[in-house]
Every structure is written in C-alpha cells, then in structure tokens.
Short mmCIF file of C-alpha atoms and ligand atoms in Angstrom, two decimals:
data_model
loop_
_atom_site.label_atom_id
_atom_site.label_comp_id
_atom_site.label_asym_id
_atom_site.label_seq_id
_atom_site.Cartn_x
_atom_site.Cartn_y
_atom_site.Cartn_z
CA MET A 1 -10.18 19.50 -7.56
CA LYS A 2 -8.44 21.08 -4.67
CA ASN A 3 -9.74 19.88 -1.22
CA ILE A 4 -9.01 16.25 -1.30
CA LEU A 5 -9.77 13.45 1.84
CA VAL A 6 -7.05 10.91 1.99
CA THR A 7 -7.75 7.72 4.12
CA GLY A 8 -5.42 5.83 5.49
CA GLY A 9 -2.93 8.82 5.31
CA ALA A 10 -0.73 7.83 8.37
CA GLY A 11 0.14 4.08 7.04
CA PHE A 12 3.01 3.35 4.35
CA ILE A 13 1.88 4.69 1.07
CA GLY A 14 -0.83 7.21 2.34
CA SER A 15 1.89 9.05 4.33
CA ASN A 16 4.14 9.27 1.16
CA PHE A 17 1.16 10.24 -0.68
CA VAL A 18 0.53 13.36 1.40
CA ARG A 19 3.98 14.12 1.90
CA MET A 20 4.63 14.47 -2.18
CA VAL A 21 1.42 16.28 -2.75
CA LEU A 22 2.11 18.75 -0.17
CA SER A 23 5.77 19.30 -1.62
CA GLU A 24 4.64 19.31 -4.87
CA HIS A 25 1.13 20.37 -5.42
CA LYS A 26 0.83 23.60 -3.05
CA ASP A 27 -2.45 24.53 -4.22
CA TYR A 28 -4.18 21.68 -3.03
CA PHE A 29 -5.72 21.18 0.63
CA ILE A 30 -5.54 17.50 2.23
CA VAL A 31 -7.63 16.24 5.33
CA ASN A 32 -5.97 13.11 6.17
CA LEU A 33 -8.60 10.63 8.22
CA ASP A 34 -6.83 7.61 9.99
CA LYS A 35 -7.77 5.38 12.70
CA LEU A 36 -4.21 4.91 13.82
CA THR A 37 -4.34 1.06 13.89
CA TYR A 38 -0.92 -0.85 14.65
CA ALA A 39 0.15 0.08 10.99
CA GLY A 40 -0.69 3.79 11.14
CA ASN A 41 1.89 6.34 12.94
CA LEU A 42 1.69 9.84 13.47
CA GLU A 43 5.88 9.73 13.36
CA ASN A 44 5.07 9.09 9.43
CA LEU A 45 3.79 12.39 9.41
CA SER A 46 6.37 14.55 11.76
CA ASP A 47 7.79 16.44 8.85
CA PHE A 48 4.36 17.60 7.96
CA LEU A 49 1.80 17.19 10.38
CA ASP A 50 1.40 21.11 11.22
CA ARG A 51 1.73 22.44 7.69
CA SER A 52 -1.35 24.49 6.87
CA SER A 53 -2.42 22.62 3.59
CA HIS A 54 -2.99 19.46 6.06
CA GLN A 55 -5.44 18.36 8.49
CA PHE A 56 -5.12 15.13 10.27
CA ILE A 57 -8.23 13.50 12.00
CA LYS A 58 -7.88 10.37 13.93
CA GLY A 59 -10.94 8.30 12.51
CA ASP A 60 -12.47 5.32 11.53
CA ILE A 61 -13.76 4.99 7.99
CA CYS A 62 -16.63 2.88 9.07
CA ASP A 63 -17.96 5.89 10.82
CA GLY A 64 -20.18 7.53 8.04
CA LEU A 65 -21.14 10.46 10.35
CA THR A 66 -17.59 11.37 10.81
CA VAL A 67 -16.94 11.21 6.90
CA GLU A 68 -19.94 13.12 6.07
CA LYS A 69 -18.99 16.09 8.52
CA ILE A 70 -15.60 16.19 6.92
CA ILE A 71 -16.80 16.22 3.53
CA ASP A 72 -19.17 19.44 4.80
CA GLN A 73 -16.94 21.02 6.92
CA TYR A 74 -13.77 20.92 4.45
CA ASN A 75 -15.65 21.30 1.15
CA ILE A 76 -14.28 17.91 0.09
CA ASP A 77 -14.13 17.60 -3.76
CA ALA A 78 -12.39 14.22 -4.06
CA ILE A 79 -11.64 11.05 -2.10
CA ILE A 80 -8.88 9.25 -2.41
CA ASN A 81 -9.18 5.61 -0.16
CA PHE A 82 -6.02 4.15 1.00
CA ALA A 83 -7.25 3.09 4.43
CA ALA A 84 -6.92 -0.66 4.65
CA GLU A 85 -5.87 -3.55 6.78
CA SER A 86 -3.31 -4.66 4.53
CA HIS A 87 -0.94 -7.62 5.29
CA VAL A 88 -1.83 -11.22 3.89
CA ASP A 89 -0.24 -13.26 6.75
CA ARG A 90 -2.73 -11.05 9.14
CA SER A 91 -5.87 -11.63 6.95
CA ILE A 92 -5.23 -15.63 7.13
CA THR A 93 -4.69 -15.47 10.87
CA GLY A 94 -7.80 -12.89 11.41
CA PRO A 95 -10.05 -11.85 8.64
CA LYS A 96 -12.97 -10.44 10.31
CA ILE A 97 -11.22 -7.00 10.68
CA PHE A 98 -10.58 -7.11 6.73
CA ILE A 99 -14.02 -7.34 6.30
CA GLU A 100 -14.71 -4.45 8.60
CA THR A 101 -12.29 -1.98 7.13
CA ASN A 102 -11.78 -3.16 3.69
CA ILE A 103 -15.44 -3.80 2.55
CA LYS A 104 -17.64 -1.94 5.28
CA GLY A 105 -15.38 0.97 5.38
CA THR A 106 -15.28 1.42 1.62
CA LEU A 107 -18.66 1.17 1.45
CA THR A 108 -19.33 3.72 4.01
CA LEU A 109 -16.82 6.20 2.41
CA LEU A 110 -18.81 5.46 -1.28
CA GLU A 111 -22.26 6.25 0.98
CA ALA A 112 -20.89 9.27 2.01
CA ALA A 113 -19.46 10.16 -1.64
CA HIS A 114 -22.72 9.58 -3.41
CA LYS A 115 -24.75 11.71 -0.50
CA LYS A 116 -22.39 14.76 -0.88
CA GLN A 117 -21.98 14.63 -4.50
CA ILE A 118 -18.16 14.12 -4.45
CA LYS A 119 -16.58 14.58 -7.73
CA ARG A 120 -14.12 11.84 -7.59
CA PHE A 121 -13.61 8.21 -5.68
CA VAL A 122 -10.21 7.14 -6.10
CA GLN A 123 -10.05 3.66 -4.80
CA ILE A 124 -6.44 2.22 -4.03
CA SER A 125 -6.93 -1.49 -4.81
CA THR A 126 -3.75 -4.29 -5.68
CA ASP A 127 -2.82 -6.52 -8.22
CA GLU A 128 -3.83 -9.25 -5.95
CA VAL A 129 -7.29 -9.30 -6.63
CA TYR A 130 -6.41 -11.04 -10.27
CA GLY A 131 -5.18 -14.02 -8.52
CA SER A 132 -1.61 -15.50 -9.22
CA LEU A 133 0.10 -15.96 -12.30
CA GLY A 134 2.19 -19.02 -13.95
CA PRO A 135 5.71 -18.29 -15.17
CA GLU A 136 4.35 -16.43 -18.33
CA GLY A 137 1.88 -13.61 -18.89
CA LYS A 138 1.03 -10.25 -16.81
CA PHE A 139 -2.18 -9.12 -15.23
CA THR A 140 -3.85 -7.00 -17.54
CA GLU A 141 -7.06 -4.50 -16.37
CA GLN A 142 -9.22 -6.93 -18.69
CA MET A 143 -8.41 -10.00 -16.56
CA PRO A 144 -11.18 -11.40 -14.39
CA LEU A 145 -10.96 -10.96 -10.87
CA ALA A 146 -9.69 -14.37 -8.68
CA PRO A 147 -8.42 -13.36 -5.83
CA ASN A 148 -7.19 -16.10 -3.11
CA SER A 149 -6.63 -14.57 0.17
CA PRO A 150 -8.91 -13.18 2.71
CA TYR A 151 -6.88 -9.73 2.14
CA SER A 152 -7.36 -9.76 -1.76
CA VAL A 153 -10.52 -10.96 -1.44
CA THR A 154 -11.90 -8.03 0.55
CA LYS A 155 -10.17 -5.62 -1.90
CA ALA A 156 -11.77 -7.28 -4.77
CA ALA A 157 -14.83 -6.85 -3.22
CA ALA A 158 -14.26 -2.84 -2.13
CA ASP A 159 -13.61 -2.72 -5.86
CA LEU A 160 -16.66 -4.31 -7.35
CA LEU A 161 -18.61 -2.12 -4.90
CA VAL A 162 -17.14 0.85 -6.02
CA GLN A 163 -17.88 -0.07 -9.58
CA SER A 164 -21.74 -0.97 -8.37
CA PHE A 165 -21.89 2.82 -7.19
CA SER A 166 -20.95 4.04 -10.68
CA HIS A 167 -23.20 2.02 -12.43
CA THR A 168 -26.16 2.40 -9.96
CA TRP A 169 -25.88 6.25 -9.06
CA GLY A 170 -23.46 7.73 -11.39
CA LEU A 171 -20.42 7.97 -9.14
CA LYS A 172 -17.40 9.02 -10.71
CA TYR A 173 -14.41 6.72 -9.84
CA ASN A 174 -10.98 5.37 -10.74
CA ILE A 175 -9.35 2.32 -9.49
CA THR A 176 -5.94 1.51 -9.09
CA ARG A 177 -4.19 -1.79 -8.95
CA CYS A 178 -0.36 -1.73 -8.14
CA SER A 179 2.07 -4.25 -7.24
CA ASN A 180 4.17 -4.78 -4.28
CA ASN A 181 5.30 -1.08 -3.06
CA TYR A 182 8.71 -0.82 -1.09
CA GLY A 183 10.55 2.26 0.36
CA GLN A 184 10.80 4.57 3.74
CA TYR A 185 7.92 4.23 6.02
CA GLN A 186 6.88 0.85 5.48
CA PHE A 187 5.90 -1.17 8.52
CA PRO A 188 8.46 -4.11 9.32
CA GLU A 189 5.40 -6.92 8.92
CA LYS A 190 6.15 -6.46 5.09
CA MET A 191 9.00 -8.34 3.17
CA ILE A 192 11.46 -5.97 2.64
CA PRO A 193 11.33 -3.88 6.07
CA LEU A 194 11.25 -6.89 7.90
CA MET A 195 14.37 -8.68 6.40
CA ILE A 196 16.09 -5.40 6.58
CA ASN A 197 15.02 -5.05 10.62
CA ASN A 198 16.09 -8.86 11.45
CA ALA A 199 19.63 -8.35 9.42
CA LEU A 200 20.49 -5.35 11.01
CA ASN A 201 19.85 -7.20 14.37
CA ASP A 202 21.44 -10.19 13.15
CA LYS A 203 18.34 -12.28 13.43
CA GLU A 204 17.48 -14.96 10.94
CA LEU A 205 15.45 -13.94 7.73
CA PRO A 206 12.27 -16.07 7.49
CA VAL A 207 12.46 -17.09 3.86
CA TYR A 208 8.59 -18.58 3.17
CA GLY A 209 9.19 -22.06 0.94
CA ASP A 210 11.85 -22.17 -1.50
CA GLY A 211 11.67 -18.43 -1.47
CA LEU A 212 11.12 -18.30 -5.56
CA TYR A 213 7.87 -16.72 -5.50
CA ILE A 214 8.00 -13.31 -7.49
CA ARG A 215 6.66 -9.88 -6.91
CA ASP A 216 6.91 -6.90 -9.38
CA TRP A 217 8.41 -4.19 -7.14
CA LEU A 218 7.64 -0.78 -7.12
CA TYR A 219 9.08 2.24 -5.60
CA VAL A 220 6.54 3.82 -3.34
CA TYR A 221 7.16 7.35 -4.75
CA ASP A 222 6.32 5.99 -8.31
CA HIS A 223 3.16 4.71 -7.08
CA CYS A 224 2.39 8.07 -5.37
CA THR A 225 2.96 9.82 -8.80
CA ALA A 226 0.47 7.42 -10.72
CA VAL A 227 -1.98 8.12 -8.35
CA TRP A 228 -1.51 11.79 -8.41
CA LYS A 229 -2.05 11.76 -12.49
CA VAL A 230 -5.03 8.83 -11.93
CA LEU A 231 -6.75 11.85 -9.68
CA THR A 232 -5.60 15.08 -11.84
CA GLN A 233 -5.57 13.55 -15.41
CA ALA A 234 -7.56 10.59 -15.57
CA PRO A 235 -10.84 10.18 -17.35
CA PRO A 236 -13.78 8.96 -15.07
CA ASN A 237 -14.67 4.89 -14.53
CA GLU A 238 -11.24 3.54 -15.60
CA VAL A 239 -9.23 1.15 -14.11
CA TYR A 240 -5.06 1.60 -14.08
CA ASN A 241 -2.55 -1.25 -13.44
CA ILE A 242 0.31 0.25 -11.54
CA GLY A 243 4.01 -1.63 -11.87
CA GLY A 244 7.53 -1.10 -11.57
CA CYS A 245 8.80 -3.60 -14.29
CA ASN A 246 10.67 -5.15 -11.71
CA GLU A 247 10.17 -9.13 -11.31
CA LYS A 248 12.41 -10.32 -8.98
CA THR A 249 12.27 -13.72 -6.77
CA ASN A 250 11.94 -12.99 -2.94
CA LEU A 251 15.55 -14.65 -2.84
CA GLU A 252 16.99 -12.32 -4.98
CA VAL A 253 15.53 -9.49 -2.87
CA ILE A 254 16.67 -10.54 0.01
CA ASN A 255 20.41 -11.49 -1.04
CA ARG A 256 20.63 -7.74 -1.98
CA ILE A 257 19.60 -6.47 1.38
CA LEU A 258 22.31 -8.81 3.08
CA GLU A 259 25.01 -7.53 0.38
CA ARG A 260 24.14 -4.16 1.17
CA LEU A 261 24.39 -4.35 4.68
CA LYS A 262 27.37 -6.77 4.67
CA LYS A 263 25.67 -9.64 6.51
CA PRO A 264 26.04 -13.27 6.09
CA LYS A 265 23.96 -15.21 3.66
CA SER A 266 23.72 -17.92 6.46
CA LEU A 267 21.14 -15.81 8.35
CA ILE A 268 18.53 -17.17 5.48
CA LYS A 269 16.30 -19.38 7.15
CA HIS A 270 13.76 -21.28 4.92
CA VAL A 271 10.48 -21.62 7.00
CA THR A 272 7.32 -23.16 6.58
CA ASP A 273 5.03 -21.77 3.43
CA ARG A 274 2.30 -19.28 3.59
CA PRO A 275 -0.64 -21.34 2.96
CA GLY A 276 -2.33 -20.42 -0.36
CA HIS A 277 0.58 -18.30 -1.20
CA ASP A 278 0.41 -16.93 -4.71
CA ARG A 279 3.67 -17.66 -6.78
CA ARG A 280 3.80 -14.98 -9.19
CA TYR A 281 2.16 -11.22 -9.76
CA ALA A 282 3.41 -9.14 -12.58
CA ILE A 283 1.90 -5.96 -14.05
CA ASP A 284 0.79 -5.03 -17.55
CA ALA A 285 1.19 -1.29 -16.64
CA ASP A 286 0.56 -0.26 -20.50
CA ARG A 287 -2.63 1.86 -20.07
CA ILE A 288 -1.16 4.23 -17.51
CA MET A 289 1.78 4.53 -19.47
CA LYS A 290 0.06 5.49 -22.88
CA GLN A 291 -3.29 7.19 -21.46
CA LEU A 292 -1.54 9.26 -18.65
CA SER A 293 2.34 9.10 -19.80
CA TRP A 294 3.08 7.62 -16.59
CA GLU A 295 6.51 5.59 -15.87
CA PRO A 296 8.39 4.08 -12.93
CA SER A 297 11.32 6.65 -12.56
CA VAL A 298 13.29 4.48 -10.11
CA ARG A 299 15.19 1.37 -10.72
CA PHE A 300 15.05 -1.59 -8.33
CA GLU A 301 18.65 -1.52 -7.36
CA ASP A 302 18.67 2.39 -6.37
CA GLY A 303 15.29 2.22 -4.64
CA LEU A 304 16.25 -0.74 -2.71
CA ASN A 305 19.59 0.80 -1.76
CA LYS A 306 17.66 4.24 -1.05
CA THR A 307 15.33 2.13 0.90
CA ILE A 308 17.88 0.29 2.97
CA ASP A 309 20.06 3.46 3.56
CA TRP A 310 16.73 5.30 4.87
CA TYR A 311 16.07 2.35 7.52
CA LEU A 312 19.78 2.68 8.68
CA GLY A 313 19.41 6.55 8.87
CA ASN A 314 16.09 6.14 10.83
CA GLN A 315 16.74 3.35 13.35
CA ASP A 316 14.54 5.22 16.21
CA TRP A 317 11.47 4.89 13.99
CA LEU A 318 12.16 1.47 13.42
CA LYS A 319 12.99 0.77 17.14
CA ASN A 320 9.78 2.95 17.87
CA VAL A 321 7.58 0.78 15.77
CA VAL A 322 8.77 -2.40 16.70
CA SER A 323 8.51 -2.07 20.42
CA GLY A 324 5.49 -3.21 22.37
CA ASP A 325 2.83 -5.10 20.20
CA TYR A 326 5.32 -5.80 17.19
CA GLN A 327 7.13 -8.55 19.13
CA LYS A 328 4.22 -10.64 19.95
CA TYR A 329 2.85 -10.40 16.45
CA TYR A 330 6.41 -11.58 15.67
CA ASP A 331 6.56 -14.55 17.87
CA SER A 332 2.83 -15.69 16.86
CA MET A 333 3.98 -15.44 13.32
CA TYR A 334 7.33 -17.03 13.15
CA ASP A 335 8.21 -19.15 16.55
CA ASN A 336 8.51 -22.82 15.72
CA ARG A 337 7.85 -22.25 12.03
P1 NAD B 1 -0.41 0.30 5.53
O1 NAD B 1 -0.91 -0.79 6.79
O2 NAD B 1 0.64 0.47 5.60
O3 NAD B 1 -1.15 1.21 5.73
C1 NAD B 1 -2.91 1.65 6.11
C2 NAD B 1 -3.26 2.50 6.92
O4 NAD B 1 -4.88 2.47 6.81
C3 NAD B 1 -3.03 2.65 8.46
O5 NAD B 1 -2.37 4.17 8.85
C4 NAD B 1 -3.99 2.42 9.48
O6 NAD B 1 -3.96 3.28 10.43
C5 NAD B 1 -5.43 2.78 8.29
N1 NAD B 1 -6.35 2.45 8.86
C6 NAD B 1 -6.63 1.00 8.91
N2 NAD B 1 -8.12 0.94 8.81
C7 NAD B 1 -8.48 2.02 9.15
C8 NAD B 1 -10.17 2.42 9.34
N3 NAD B 1 -10.59 1.54 9.60
N4 NAD B 1 -10.20 3.80 9.22
C9 NAD B 1 -9.28 4.54 8.80
N5 NAD B 1 -7.88 4.39 8.72
C10 NAD B 1 -7.42 3.00 8.59
O7 NAD B 1 -0.85 0.15 4.28
P2 NAD B 1 -0.05 0.59 2.89
O8 NAD B 1 0.60 -0.46 2.59
O9 NAD B 1 0.06 2.00 3.09
O10 NAD B 1 -1.23 0.51 1.70
C11 NAD B 1 -2.13 1.25 1.30
C12 NAD B 1 -3.20 0.80 0.47
O11 NAD B 1 -2.59 0.41 -0.66
C13 NAD B 1 -4.18 -0.47 0.87
O12 NAD B 1 -5.38 0.25 0.49
C14 NAD B 1 -3.55 -1.57 0.23
O13 NAD B 1 -4.53 -2.51 -0.09
C15 NAD B 1 -3.26 -1.09 -1.04
N6 NAD B 1 -1.76 -1.64 -1.59
C16 NAD B 1 -0.52 -1.85 -0.88
C17 NAD B 1 0.44 -2.44 -1.47
C18 NAD B 1 1.75 -2.56 -0.86
O14 NAD B 1 2.86 -3.17 -1.42
N7 NAD B 1 2.19 -2.01 0.39
C19 NAD B 1 0.31 -3.03 -2.71
C20 NAD B 1 -0.73 -3.13 -3.53
C21 NAD B 1 -2.10 -2.30 -2.73
P1 TYD B 2 4.49 -9.20 1.42
O1 TYD B 2 5.70 -8.22 1.74
O2 TYD B 2 3.74 -9.77 2.63
O3 TYD B 2 3.67 -8.82 0.56
P2 TYD B 2 2.79 -9.87 -0.66
O4 TYD B 2 2.28 -10.94 0.29
O5 TYD B 2 1.32 -8.86 -0.17
O6 TYD B 2 3.04 -9.76 -1.79
O7 TYD B 2 5.45 -10.40 1.07
C1 TYD B 2 6.47 -10.48 -0.20
C2 TYD B 2 6.66 -11.88 -0.48
O8 TYD B 2 7.56 -12.13 0.19
C3 TYD B 2 5.58 -12.90 -0.50
O9 TYD B 2 5.97 -13.70 -1.58
C4 TYD B 2 5.86 -13.87 0.91
C5 TYD B 2 7.11 -13.50 1.04
N1 TYD B 2 7.53 -13.25 2.39
C6 TYD B 2 8.82 -14.23 3.23
O10 TYD B 2 9.41 -14.95 2.69
N2 TYD B 2 8.91 -13.84 4.39
C7 TYD B 2 8.29 -13.10 5.52
O11 TYD B 2 8.48 -13.14 6.34
C8 TYD B 2 7.14 -12.11 4.44
C9 TYD B 2 6.56 -11.11 5.55
C10 TYD B 2 6.91 -12.48 3.45
#
C-alpha cells in the first residue's frame, strides 16, 4: 500500500497524521482531500504543502465523482477517513451538516471504495460512540454502541455503514475509536486550545457545569502512530480502541494550563452545562497494545506542556484562526451562558 487517500487532512488530527507519514514513511504518496471548512486550514500544512509525495485537493467527501477521479488518477490503494464535523457543541446547535459529512460523506467514500476495489478502508471514529461511563469501567470494542450526542450518533452510523459494506460486499476495513486528542494545530473550539487561548488573553475560562467530567487524553502524535500501525499491520475488519491512559477531570487539565501560563485561578468561570453532557470516557486499549504492539509514548504532563508551548510559539496561527467567524461562534456559544 503506497498511495493513500487521506480525507480531512487539513484539520487537526489529519494534518498531524500527514506530517508524520511524510517525514517517517518516505515511500508513501498521500493525496489529501479536504473541503477546508472553518476547521480546515492550509496553514496547518505549510511545512509540507509542496512536498512531491503530497498532493492537496480542495473538495468534498460527499462528491462521489471527485473521489472516484482521485482514486483512478493517483492509483489509490487505501483510504483513511478523518474528514468530519467534529465538535459536539456545534452538533447540538446545528446537527444537519453532521448528517451530511459524517454519514453521507462516509457513504460516498464507501461506494467509491467498493466500486474501485480499494484494498483497505480505515474509518477514524471516536470513543463517544459507546456513550458515557459511570465512575468505574472502560470502553471495550465489544461494548454495544450507545451514542448520546448528534455528533456521536453520526459517527456511530458511519461505523455501521462501514461494517455493512464489509458484510455485503467484502470491503476490507478497520475502524479506530480514539479518546480525546490534544496537541499542536487543534482548533480553539475544543477544550484545551480554547482554554489556552482565553488564558493567554486574560479572558474567563468557561467550565461547563461542575468541571468534574472526565476525558482520557491522547497526545495527537500517539494517535497518529496508532492509526499508522492499524493501516499497515492490522488484520482486516478489526475495530481498535486507542486511548492515552490519561483520565483527568476538566478542572485538573484547566488548572495545569493556568499554572504553566502563570495565570490566576480566578479566570475560571463555571457556566451552564452542555445539554446531555457525557460524564466520563475511558478507553481499554488492550487490543491494539497486544495485537499491534502500540502504546502511547507521551506522558500527559509532558504532552500538555509541549502543547501549551506550541501555542505560545505560534500565536500568529492562533490569531489567524480566531479572526473572522470564530468570534461570532464564540459569542453565540458563550455570551450570557
Ligand atoms: P477537525 O474538525 O479539526 O478537522 C476536520 C477536517 O475535515 C477539516 O480539515 C475539515 O475541513 C474537513 N472536512 C469537514 N467536512 C468535510 C467534507 N465534507 N469533505 C472533506 N473534508 C471535510 O477534526 P479532528 O479533531 O482533526 O478529527 C478528525 C477525525 O477524528 C474526525 O473524524 C473525528 O470525528 C475523529 N475524532 C477526533 C477526536 C478529537 O479529540 N479531536 C477524538 C475522537 C475522534
Ligand atoms: P471537547 O473538547 O468539546 O471534547 P468532547 O466534548 O468531544 O469530549 O470538551 C472536552 C470536555 O471539556 C468536555 O467535558 C466538555 C468540556 N468543555 C468545557 O468545560 N468548556 C468548554 O468551553 C468546552 C469547549 C468544553
């Protein structure tokens, strides 16, 4: 497998993945198909945009003709689908685009993959398809899907579509379900970069509810190495959970950010909770660790410091992404909350 179609490769995780492959696996060629929504940004690719082993194409995964043309023109062997509407809060206020991209877009890619006999289809899913946990236990791959938000419902539907194409047509696939990622180039609508950006600007940090919600934080580079192992080493038709073994409450994470930036705790403001907020996510990643010898390499404390330092060193990037529509989004989501 040498020619890969990566979708959503101008977003947070996709751009980190493409960067890793281009620098560590030089015999691969990547076509990067991205619609450049508010979350996609060519600045995320600036250090490799013109590399000869990388071709960026602006386009929509819902456009089957474009996808088929790319597969033919570049002799594509495998598709990795990162493209998605990815933010839970936006799925609550405007779910329709999530149905379009996450469900219809995945279906379009699957139809093209089947028609063109693609060797492997890797669907980047999420631990949120399993729903929410109480204080005990972890998500395993055997658990039933029980998604709660419009976002996670569309991701679960996409997972089931992938499996239906395997069952019906013999498509060879893998699904990865990872926990919350953090790291460089994450759009500041997600919790960690939003809090870093606000703290840098001495703005209030809006903590939903009691702030004791738990996420299992995964450094984005570790996620990328896991996806690579799945693409290149996994048997077909297996699902893999990917987690960082770093369960933290939101307040723990936010307090660390404040400490690193030497900002006062008085910036924390508890605001009205997200409707239907999932209490706890925790991943059992035993399968990928044992079958593919993958493990997370970055301790949360180190990864978070590296992330904060990256945002400190890339304030132009941050200023650019929060200019324009971001401010309108922020006001609509947080004003009078
Ligand atoms: P992101 O929002 O940063 O990036 C998504 C990318 O997809 C953007 O570049 C956007 O332009 C592109 N895109 C959106 N709609 C498209 C369309 N119709 N056609 C082509 N491109 C389109 O998201 P992310 O955080 O990088 O997440 C990547 C994947 O990982 C998603 O599938 C998401 O569900 C999954 N995931 C993310 C996390 C996380 O913590 N960020 C956790 C679990 C799973
Ligand atoms: P988020 O980054 O949106 O990821 P997800 O909802 O997919 O887990 O949120 C992470 C956690 O942070 C989640 O419990 C919601 C919380 N949160 C806040 O408290 N304030 C915020 O402004 C945001 C964006 C999130």
